[in-house]
mmCIF file of C-alpha atoms in Angstrom:
data_model
loop_
_atom_site.group_PDB
_atom_site.id
_atom_site.type_symbol
_atom_site.label_atom_id
_atom_site.label_comp_id
_atom_site.label_asym_id
_atom_site.label_seq_id
_atom_site.Cartn_x
_atom_site.Cartn_y
_atom_site.Cartn_z
ATOM 1 C CA MET F 1 94.931 95.153 59.677
ATOM 2 C CA GLN F 2 94.318 96.471 63.145
ATOM 3 C CA ASP F 3 91.267 94.261 63.378
ATOM 4 C CA HIS F 4 93.189 91.262 62.160
ATOM 5 C CA CYS F 5 95.974 92.015 64.775
ATOM 6 C CA LYS F 6 93.194 92.139 67.415
ATOM 7 C CA ARG F 7 91.738 88.882 66.462
ATOM 8 C CA THR F 8 95.069 87.061 66.421
ATOM 9 C CA GLY F 9 96.209 88.580 69.737
ATOM 10 C CA THR F 10 98.986 90.675 68.378
ATOM 11 C CA LEU F 11 97.401 94.009 68.899
ATOM 12 C CA PRO F 12 98.215 94.060 72.677
ATOM 13 C CA ARG F 13 101.799 93.226 71.794
ATOM 14 C CA LEU F 14 102.045 96.051 69.358
ATOM 15 C CA GLN F 15 100.554 98.417 71.843
ATOM 16 C CA VAL F 16 103.008 97.343 74.588
ATOM 17 C CA LEU F 17 105.997 97.659 72.221
ATOM 18 C CA GLU F 18 104.758 101.193 71.104
ATOM 19 C CA ILE F 19 104.584 102.253 74.871
ATOM 20 C CA PHE F 20 108.272 101.274 75.233
ATOM 21 C CA ARG F 21 109.345 102.968 71.936
ATOM 22 C CA SER F 22 107.688 106.179 72.709
ATOM 23 C CA SER F 23 108.743 106.270 76.463
ATOM 24 C CA GLU F 24 111.193 108.777 77.707
ATOM 25 C CA SER F 25 111.842 106.432 80.663
ATOM 26 C CA ARG F 26 114.167 103.504 79.923
ATOM 27 C CA HIS F 27 112.586 101.185 82.513
ATOM 28 C CA LEU F 28 108.923 100.591 82.900
ATOM 29 C CA SER F 29 106.968 98.293 85.322
ATOM 30 C CA ALA F 30 104.028 96.333 84.189
ATOM 31 C CA GLU F 31 101.822 98.801 86.225
ATOM 32 C CA GLU F 32 103.355 101.681 84.380
ATOM 33 C CA VAL F 33 102.690 100.128 81.008
ATOM 34 C CA PHE F 34 99.185 99.359 82.017
ATOM 35 C CA ARG F 35 98.622 102.953 83.143
ATOM 36 C CA ARG F 36 99.971 104.391 79.933
ATOM 37 C CA LEU F 37 97.860 101.973 77.906
ATOM 38 C CA LEU F 38 94.723 103.047 79.791
ATOM 39 C CA TYR F 39 95.629 106.761 79.170
ATOM 40 C CA HIS F 40 95.874 106.117 75.450
ATOM 41 C CA GLY F 41 92.402 104.507 75.415
ATOM 42 C CA SER F 42 93.385 100.817 75.264
ATOM 43 C CA ASP F 43 91.124 98.248 76.921
ATOM 44 C CA VAL F 44 93.987 95.703 77.608
ATOM 45 C CA GLY F 45 93.791 94.337 81.064
ATOM 46 C CA LEU F 46 96.649 94.166 83.548
ATOM 47 C CA ALA F 47 96.846 90.440 83.329
ATOM 48 C CA THR F 48 97.271 90.808 79.625
ATOM 49 C CA VAL F 49 100.034 93.264 80.159
ATOM 50 C CA TYR F 50 101.910 90.808 82.318
ATOM 51 C CA ARG F 51 101.406 87.992 79.724
ATOM 52 C CA VAL F 52 102.597 90.198 76.844
ATOM 53 C CA LEU F 53 105.655 91.421 78.917
ATOM 54 C CA SER F 54 106.556 87.826 79.373
ATOM 55 C CA GLN F 55 106.102 86.895 75.850
ATOM 56 C CA LEU F 56 108.208 89.841 74.598
ATOM 57 C CA GLU F 57 110.947 88.855 77.163
ATOM 58 C CA GLY F 58 110.849 85.276 75.895
ATOM 59 C CA ALA F 59 111.204 86.503 72.277
ATOM 60 C CA GLY F 60 114.212 88.675 73.219
ATOM 61 C CA LEU F 61 112.544 91.979 72.479
ATOM 62 C CA LEU F 62 112.419 93.060 76.215
ATOM 63 C CA SER F 63 114.782 92.574 79.152
ATOM 64 C CA ARG F 64 113.535 92.231 82.785
ATOM 65 C CA ASN F 65 115.413 93.915 85.564
ATOM 66 C CA VAL F 66 115.003 94.059 89.336
ATOM 67 C CA PHE F 67 116.912 96.775 91.061
ATOM 68 C CA ASP F 68 117.539 96.722 94.823
ATOM 69 C CA GLY F 69 114.877 94.013 95.322
ATOM 70 C CA SER F 70 112.085 96.189 94.137
ATOM 71 C CA LYS F 71 109.448 95.203 91.493
ATOM 72 C CA ALA F 72 110.652 94.140 88.022
ATOM 73 C CA VAL F 73 110.989 96.637 85.297
ATOM 74 C CA PHE F 74 111.395 96.061 81.587
ATOM 75 C CA GLU F 75 113.298 97.807 78.879
ATOM 76 C CA ILE F 76 113.723 97.273 75.189
ATOM 77 C CA ASN F 77 116.581 94.755 74.458
ATOM 78 C CA GLU F 78 118.921 96.703 72.226
ATOM 79 C CA GLY F 79 121.349 93.801 71.988
ATOM 80 C CA GLY F 80 119.410 91.312 69.955
ATOM 81 C CA HIS F 81 116.429 90.299 67.988
ATOM 82 C CA PRO F 82 114.164 87.231 67.828
ATOM 83 C CA GLN F 83 114.757 84.295 65.635
ATOM 84 C CA PRO F 84 112.131 83.982 62.724
ATOM 85 C CA SER F 85 110.120 81.624 64.818
ATOM 86 C CA GLY F 86 109.315 84.717 67.018
ATOM 87 C CA LEU F 87 110.171 82.959 70.347
ATOM 88 C CA GLY F 88 113.299 81.696 71.996
ATOM 89 C CA SER F 89 116.877 82.443 71.058
ATOM 90 C CA VAL F 90 118.358 85.832 70.612
ATOM 91 C CA ASP F 91 121.042 86.447 68.040
ATOM 92 C CA PRO F 92 123.316 89.521 68.170
ATOM 93 C CA TRP F 93 122.941 92.067 65.519
#
């Protein structure tokens, strides 16, 4: 299963989501996600982390925030879930 996920490009998405699910911090920057992935032995690159964060935001699974003009941070979007298509609109629970 993990090999299939890796071939189809979903393994990085699963790894990034797991970082958010297991994090004690509510908000994480792309760099923080990248460092945590490296710590856990992942070979995902920083560019992939940015791309995955953007995809997960587009799917409604993550929200992007910028506080006081600093860099963007992301958090799990508790207020919605993606449509069956996997991208686009977010419906309320």
